[in-house]
PDB file of C-alpha atoms in Angstrom:
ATOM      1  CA  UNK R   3      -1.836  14.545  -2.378  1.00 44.00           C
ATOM      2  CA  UNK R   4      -2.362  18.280  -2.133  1.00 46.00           C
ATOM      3  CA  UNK R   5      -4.637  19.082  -4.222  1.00 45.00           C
ATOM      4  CA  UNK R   6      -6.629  22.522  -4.933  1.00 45.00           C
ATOM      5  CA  UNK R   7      -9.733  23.678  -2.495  1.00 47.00           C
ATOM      6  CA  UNK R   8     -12.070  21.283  -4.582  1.00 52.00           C
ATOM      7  CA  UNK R   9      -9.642  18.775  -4.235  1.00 58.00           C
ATOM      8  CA  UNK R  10      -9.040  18.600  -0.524  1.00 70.00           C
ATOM      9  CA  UNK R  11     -11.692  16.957   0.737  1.00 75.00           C
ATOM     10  CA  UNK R  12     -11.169  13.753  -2.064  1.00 74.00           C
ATOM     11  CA  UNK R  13      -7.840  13.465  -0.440  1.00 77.00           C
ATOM     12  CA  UNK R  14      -8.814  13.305   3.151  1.00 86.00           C
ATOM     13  CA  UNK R  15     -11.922  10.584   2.028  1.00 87.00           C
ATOM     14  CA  UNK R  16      -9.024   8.517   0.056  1.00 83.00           C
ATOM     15  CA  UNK R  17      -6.616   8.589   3.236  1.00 89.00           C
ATOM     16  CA  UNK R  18      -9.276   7.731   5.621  1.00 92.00           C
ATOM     17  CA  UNK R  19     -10.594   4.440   3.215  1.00 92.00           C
ATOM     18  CA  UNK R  20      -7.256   3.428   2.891  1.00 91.00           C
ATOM     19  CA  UNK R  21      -6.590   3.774   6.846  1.00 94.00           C
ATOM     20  CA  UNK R  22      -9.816   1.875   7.705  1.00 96.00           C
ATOM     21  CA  UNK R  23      -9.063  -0.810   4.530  1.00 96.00           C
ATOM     22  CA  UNK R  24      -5.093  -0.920   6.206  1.00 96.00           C
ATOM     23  CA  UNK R  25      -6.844  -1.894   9.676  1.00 96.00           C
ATOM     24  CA  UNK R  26      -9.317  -4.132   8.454  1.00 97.00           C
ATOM     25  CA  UNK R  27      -6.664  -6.025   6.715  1.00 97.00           C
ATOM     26  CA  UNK R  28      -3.901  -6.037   9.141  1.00 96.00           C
ATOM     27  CA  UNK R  29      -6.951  -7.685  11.808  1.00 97.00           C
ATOM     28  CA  UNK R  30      -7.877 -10.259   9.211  1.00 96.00           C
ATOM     29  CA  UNK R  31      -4.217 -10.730   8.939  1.00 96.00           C
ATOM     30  CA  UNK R  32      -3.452 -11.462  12.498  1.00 95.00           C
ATOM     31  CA  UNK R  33      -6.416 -13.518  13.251  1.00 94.00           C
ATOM     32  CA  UNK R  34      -5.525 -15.885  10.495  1.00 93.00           C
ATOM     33  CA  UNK R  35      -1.322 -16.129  11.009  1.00 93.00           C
ATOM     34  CA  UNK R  36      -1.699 -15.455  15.166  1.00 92.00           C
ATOM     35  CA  UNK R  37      -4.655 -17.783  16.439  1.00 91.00           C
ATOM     36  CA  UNK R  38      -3.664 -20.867  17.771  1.00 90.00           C
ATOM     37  CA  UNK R  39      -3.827 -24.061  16.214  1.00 86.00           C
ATOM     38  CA  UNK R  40      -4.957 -27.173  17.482  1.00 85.00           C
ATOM     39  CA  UNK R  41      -2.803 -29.974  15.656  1.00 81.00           C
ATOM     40  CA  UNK R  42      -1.398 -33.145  16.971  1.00 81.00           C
ATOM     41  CA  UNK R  43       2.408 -32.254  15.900  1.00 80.00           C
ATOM     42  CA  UNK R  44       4.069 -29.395  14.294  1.00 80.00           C
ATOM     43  CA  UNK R  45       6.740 -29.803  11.414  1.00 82.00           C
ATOM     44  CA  UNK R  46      10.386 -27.503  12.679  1.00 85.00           C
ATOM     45  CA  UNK R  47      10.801 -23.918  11.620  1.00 88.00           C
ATOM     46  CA  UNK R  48      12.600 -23.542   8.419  1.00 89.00           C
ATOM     47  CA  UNK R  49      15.460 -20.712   8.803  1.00 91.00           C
ATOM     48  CA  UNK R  50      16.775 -22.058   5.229  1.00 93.00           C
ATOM     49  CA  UNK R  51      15.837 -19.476   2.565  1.00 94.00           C
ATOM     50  CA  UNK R  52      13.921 -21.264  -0.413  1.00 93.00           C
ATOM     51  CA  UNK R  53      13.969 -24.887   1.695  1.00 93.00           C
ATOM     52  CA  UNK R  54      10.362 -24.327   1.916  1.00 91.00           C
ATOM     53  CA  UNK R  55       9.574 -23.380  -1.159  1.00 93.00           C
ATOM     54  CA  UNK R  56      11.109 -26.274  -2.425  1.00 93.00           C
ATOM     55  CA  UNK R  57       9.520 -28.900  -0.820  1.00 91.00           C
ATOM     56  CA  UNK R  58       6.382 -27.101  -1.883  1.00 90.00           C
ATOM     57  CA  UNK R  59       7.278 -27.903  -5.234  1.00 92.00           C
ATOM     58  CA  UNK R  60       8.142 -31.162  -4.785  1.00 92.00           C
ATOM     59  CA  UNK R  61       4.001 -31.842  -3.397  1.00 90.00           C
ATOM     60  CA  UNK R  62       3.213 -31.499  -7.334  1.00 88.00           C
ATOM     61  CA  UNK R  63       1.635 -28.404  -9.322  1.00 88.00           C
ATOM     62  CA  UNK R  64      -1.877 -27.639  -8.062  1.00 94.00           C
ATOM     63  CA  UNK R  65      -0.874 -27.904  -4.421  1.00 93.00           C
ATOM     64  CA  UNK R  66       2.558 -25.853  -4.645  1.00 93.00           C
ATOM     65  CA  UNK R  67       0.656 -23.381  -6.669  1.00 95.00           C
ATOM     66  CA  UNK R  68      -2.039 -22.951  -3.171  1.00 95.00           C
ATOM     67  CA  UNK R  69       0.996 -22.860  -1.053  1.00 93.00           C
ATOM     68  CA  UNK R  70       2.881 -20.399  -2.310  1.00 95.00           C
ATOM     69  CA  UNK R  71      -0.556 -18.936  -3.714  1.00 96.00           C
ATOM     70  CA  UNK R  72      -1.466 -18.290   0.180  1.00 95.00           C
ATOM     71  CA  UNK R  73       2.112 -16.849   0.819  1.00 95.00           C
ATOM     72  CA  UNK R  74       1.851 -14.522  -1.947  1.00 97.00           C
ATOM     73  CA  UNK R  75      -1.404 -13.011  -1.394  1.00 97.00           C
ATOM     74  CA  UNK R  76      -1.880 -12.800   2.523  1.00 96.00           C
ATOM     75  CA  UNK R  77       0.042  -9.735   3.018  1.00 97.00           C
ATOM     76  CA  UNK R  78      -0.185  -8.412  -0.737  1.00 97.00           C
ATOM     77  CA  UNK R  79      -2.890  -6.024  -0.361  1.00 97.00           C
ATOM     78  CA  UNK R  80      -0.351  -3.893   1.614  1.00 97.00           C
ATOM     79  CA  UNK R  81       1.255  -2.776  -1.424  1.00 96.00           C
ATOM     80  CA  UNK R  82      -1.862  -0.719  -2.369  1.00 95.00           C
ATOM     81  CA  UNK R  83      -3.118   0.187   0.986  1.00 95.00           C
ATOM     82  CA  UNK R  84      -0.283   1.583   2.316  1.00 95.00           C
ATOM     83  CA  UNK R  85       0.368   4.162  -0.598  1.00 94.00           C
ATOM     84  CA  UNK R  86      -3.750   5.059  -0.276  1.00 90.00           C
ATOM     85  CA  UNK R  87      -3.403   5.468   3.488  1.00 91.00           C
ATOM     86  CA  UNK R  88      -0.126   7.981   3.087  1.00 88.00           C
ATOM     87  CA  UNK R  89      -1.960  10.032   0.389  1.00 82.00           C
ATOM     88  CA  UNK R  90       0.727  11.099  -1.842  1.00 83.00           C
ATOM     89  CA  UNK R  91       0.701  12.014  -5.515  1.00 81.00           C
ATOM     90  CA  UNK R  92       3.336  13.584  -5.855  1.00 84.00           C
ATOM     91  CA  UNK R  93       5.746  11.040  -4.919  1.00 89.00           C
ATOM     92  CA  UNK R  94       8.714   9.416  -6.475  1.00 91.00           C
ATOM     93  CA  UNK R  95       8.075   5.958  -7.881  1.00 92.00           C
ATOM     94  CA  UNK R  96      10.921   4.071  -6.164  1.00 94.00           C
ATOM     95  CA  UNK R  97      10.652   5.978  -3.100  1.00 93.00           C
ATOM     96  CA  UNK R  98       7.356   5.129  -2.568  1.00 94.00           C
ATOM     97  CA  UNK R  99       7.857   1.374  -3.456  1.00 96.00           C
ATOM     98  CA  UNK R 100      10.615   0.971  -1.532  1.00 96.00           C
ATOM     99  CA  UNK R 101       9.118   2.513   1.515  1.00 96.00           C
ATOM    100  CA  UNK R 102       5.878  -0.054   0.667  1.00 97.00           C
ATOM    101  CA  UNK R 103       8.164  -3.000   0.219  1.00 97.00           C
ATOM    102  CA  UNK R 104      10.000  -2.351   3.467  1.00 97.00           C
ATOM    103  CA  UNK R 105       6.736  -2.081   5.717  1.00 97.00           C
ATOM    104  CA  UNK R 106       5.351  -5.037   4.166  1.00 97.00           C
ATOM    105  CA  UNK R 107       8.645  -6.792   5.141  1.00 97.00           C
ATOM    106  CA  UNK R 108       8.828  -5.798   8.416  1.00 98.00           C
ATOM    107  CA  UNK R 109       5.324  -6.458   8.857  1.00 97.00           C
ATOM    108  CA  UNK R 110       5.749  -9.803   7.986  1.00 97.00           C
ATOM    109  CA  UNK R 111       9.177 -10.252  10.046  1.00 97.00           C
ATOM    110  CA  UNK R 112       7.213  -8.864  12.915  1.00 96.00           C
ATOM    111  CA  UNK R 113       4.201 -11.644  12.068  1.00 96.00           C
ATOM    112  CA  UNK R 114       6.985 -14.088  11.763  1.00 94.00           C
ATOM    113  CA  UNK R 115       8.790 -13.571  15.329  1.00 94.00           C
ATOM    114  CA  UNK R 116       5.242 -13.486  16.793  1.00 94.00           C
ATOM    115  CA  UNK R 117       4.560 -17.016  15.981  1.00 92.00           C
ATOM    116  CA  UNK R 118       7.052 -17.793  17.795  1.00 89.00           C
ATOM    117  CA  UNK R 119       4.838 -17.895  20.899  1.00 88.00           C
ATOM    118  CA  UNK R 120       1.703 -18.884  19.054  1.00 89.00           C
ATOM    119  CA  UNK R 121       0.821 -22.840  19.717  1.00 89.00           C
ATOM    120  CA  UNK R 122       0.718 -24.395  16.135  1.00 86.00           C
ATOM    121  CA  UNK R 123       2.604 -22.012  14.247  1.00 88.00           C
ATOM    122  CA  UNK R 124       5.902 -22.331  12.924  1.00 88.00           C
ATOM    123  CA  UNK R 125       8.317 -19.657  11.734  1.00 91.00           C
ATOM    124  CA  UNK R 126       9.068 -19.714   8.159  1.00 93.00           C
ATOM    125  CA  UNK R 127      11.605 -17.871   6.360  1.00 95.00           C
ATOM    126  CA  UNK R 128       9.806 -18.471   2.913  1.00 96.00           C
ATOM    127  CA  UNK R 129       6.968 -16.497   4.288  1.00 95.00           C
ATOM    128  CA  UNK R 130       8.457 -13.668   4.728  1.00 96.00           C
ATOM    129  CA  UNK R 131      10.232 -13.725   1.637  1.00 97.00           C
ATOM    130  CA  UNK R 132       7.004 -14.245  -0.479  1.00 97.00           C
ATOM    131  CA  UNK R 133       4.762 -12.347   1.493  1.00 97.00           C
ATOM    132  CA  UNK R 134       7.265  -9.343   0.440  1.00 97.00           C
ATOM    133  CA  UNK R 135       7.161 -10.380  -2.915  1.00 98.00           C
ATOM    134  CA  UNK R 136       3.084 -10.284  -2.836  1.00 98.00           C
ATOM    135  CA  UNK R 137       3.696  -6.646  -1.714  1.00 98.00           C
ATOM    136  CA  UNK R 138       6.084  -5.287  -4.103  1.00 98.00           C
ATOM    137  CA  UNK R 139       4.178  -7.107  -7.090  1.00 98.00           C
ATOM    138  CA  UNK R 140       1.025  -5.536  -5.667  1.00 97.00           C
ATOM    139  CA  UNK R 141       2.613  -2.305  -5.315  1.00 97.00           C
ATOM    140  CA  UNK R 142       4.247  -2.462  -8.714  1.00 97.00           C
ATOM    141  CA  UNK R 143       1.238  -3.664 -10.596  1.00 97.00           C
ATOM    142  CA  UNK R 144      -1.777  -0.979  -9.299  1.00 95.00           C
ATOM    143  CA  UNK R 145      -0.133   2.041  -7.513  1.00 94.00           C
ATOM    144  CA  UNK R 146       2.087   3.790 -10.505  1.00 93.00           C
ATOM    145  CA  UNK R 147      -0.903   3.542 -13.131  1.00 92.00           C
ATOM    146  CA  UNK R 148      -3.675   4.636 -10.409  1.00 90.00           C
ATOM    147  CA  UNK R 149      -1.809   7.388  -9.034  1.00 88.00           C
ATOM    148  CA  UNK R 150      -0.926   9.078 -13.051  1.00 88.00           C
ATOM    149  CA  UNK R 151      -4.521   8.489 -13.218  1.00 88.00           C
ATOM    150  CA  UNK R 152      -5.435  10.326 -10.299  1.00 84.00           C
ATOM    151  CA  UNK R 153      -3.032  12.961 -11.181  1.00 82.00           C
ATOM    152  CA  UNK R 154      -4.427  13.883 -14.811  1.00 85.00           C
ATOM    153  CA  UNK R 155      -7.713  13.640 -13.146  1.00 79.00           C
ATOM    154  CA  UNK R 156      -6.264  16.748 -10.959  1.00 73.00           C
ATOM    155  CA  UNK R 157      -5.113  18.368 -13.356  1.00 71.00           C
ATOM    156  CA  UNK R 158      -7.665  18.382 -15.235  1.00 66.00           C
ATOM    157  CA  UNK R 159      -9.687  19.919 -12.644  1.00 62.00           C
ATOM    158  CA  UNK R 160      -7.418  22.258 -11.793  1.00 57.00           C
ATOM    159  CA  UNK R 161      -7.412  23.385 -15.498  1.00 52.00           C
ATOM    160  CA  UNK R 162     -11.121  23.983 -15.344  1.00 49.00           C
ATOM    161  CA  UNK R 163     -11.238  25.879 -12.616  1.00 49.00           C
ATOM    162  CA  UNK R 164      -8.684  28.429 -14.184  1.00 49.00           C
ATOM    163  CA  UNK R 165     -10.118  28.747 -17.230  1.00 44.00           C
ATOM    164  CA  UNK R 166     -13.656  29.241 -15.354  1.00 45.00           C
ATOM    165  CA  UNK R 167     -11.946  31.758 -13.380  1.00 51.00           C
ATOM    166  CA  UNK R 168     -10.159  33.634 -16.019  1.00 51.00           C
ATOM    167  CA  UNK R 169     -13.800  33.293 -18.318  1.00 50.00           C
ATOM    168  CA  UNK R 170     -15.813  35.150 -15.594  1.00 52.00           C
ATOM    169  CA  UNK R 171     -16.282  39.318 -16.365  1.00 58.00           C
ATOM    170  CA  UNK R 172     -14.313  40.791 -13.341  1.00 61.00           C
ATOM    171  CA  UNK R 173     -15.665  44.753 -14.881  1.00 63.00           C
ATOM    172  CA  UNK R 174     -13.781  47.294 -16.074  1.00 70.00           C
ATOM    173  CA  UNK R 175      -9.518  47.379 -15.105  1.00 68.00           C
ATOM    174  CA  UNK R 176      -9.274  49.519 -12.184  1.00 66.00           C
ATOM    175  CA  UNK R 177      -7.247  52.940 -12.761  1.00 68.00           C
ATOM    176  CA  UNK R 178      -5.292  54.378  -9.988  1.00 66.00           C
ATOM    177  CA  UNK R 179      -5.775  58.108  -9.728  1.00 70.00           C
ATOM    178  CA  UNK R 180      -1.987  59.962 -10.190  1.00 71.00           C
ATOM    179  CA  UNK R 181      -0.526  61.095  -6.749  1.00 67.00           C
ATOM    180  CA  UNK R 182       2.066  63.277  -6.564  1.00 67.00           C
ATOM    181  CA  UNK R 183       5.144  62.517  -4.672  1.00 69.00           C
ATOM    182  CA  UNK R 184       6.085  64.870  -1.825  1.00 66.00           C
ATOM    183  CA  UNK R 185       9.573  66.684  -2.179  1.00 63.00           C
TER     184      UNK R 185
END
């Protein structure tokens, strides 16, 4: 996100609300997947890719929907706030989503093998596969069309400011005197 001297000081303010948003979330984030739960048993950890997900859908619509709702969405706001914390406008499109999806994934593998020690959580595979998918549908859905806005926006500016420069009288062309050239 470099950006001309009227420029600069947008792009530090969008890298610093996107670092504090990034920390606020990833708190809220552990607080809610890393406190410890007071129930009177816990169900096994599923290792099977899509075993949870099924049985999800076998509780009936409106509950499998808040299930894999809750999956979706806990880690999806990653796929914006990452990107806005880095900065970058000039960045390649699948770069920058797979470098988003990848955090987000081992952000959530990372949640995952911390539960491990956490009473009353389980490890689920599922998790981490949906909480990925929340962050590469995030991603996919906000950060191309915000970041072609913000780069019209630039250059847009950047236009101005040229033709502002090249509108304002400099004075006359300055003449150099002839000097002859020693033999």
């Amino acid at each position: 996100m470099r950006q001309g001297s009227g420029g600069h000081g947008a792009a530090i303010r969008f890298r610093a609300a996107g670092g504090f948003l990034l920390v606020a979330h990833l708190l809220l984030v552990g607080w809610i997947t890393l406190r410890p739960l007071d129930v009177p048993w816990v169900s096994a950890a599923n290792l099977r890719p899509l075993a949870g997900i099924k049985a999800d859908l076998a509780l009936g619509g409106l509950q499998a929907a808040r299930r894999i709702g809750e999956s979706v969405l806990l880690l999806a706001p990653l796929g914006v706030l990452l990107p806005l914390a880095g900065g970058r406008l000039a960045v390649s499109p699948w770069g920058s989503l797979v470098r988003t999806v990848a955090a987000g994934a081992l952000l959530s593998l990372g949640i995952e093998l911390l539960q491990t020690g956490v009473p009353g959580q389980v490890v689920d595979i599922d998790s981490l596969l949906l909480n990925t998918l929340g962050v590469a549908v995030a991603h996919i859905a906000v950060v191309p069309a915000v970041r072609a806005r913000l780069r019209r926006g630039e250059a847009g500016t950047t236009r101005t400011a040229t033709l502002l420069r090249e509108d304002a009288s400099q004075g006359s062309t300055p003449t150099i005197p002839r000097v002859g050239i020693a033999p």
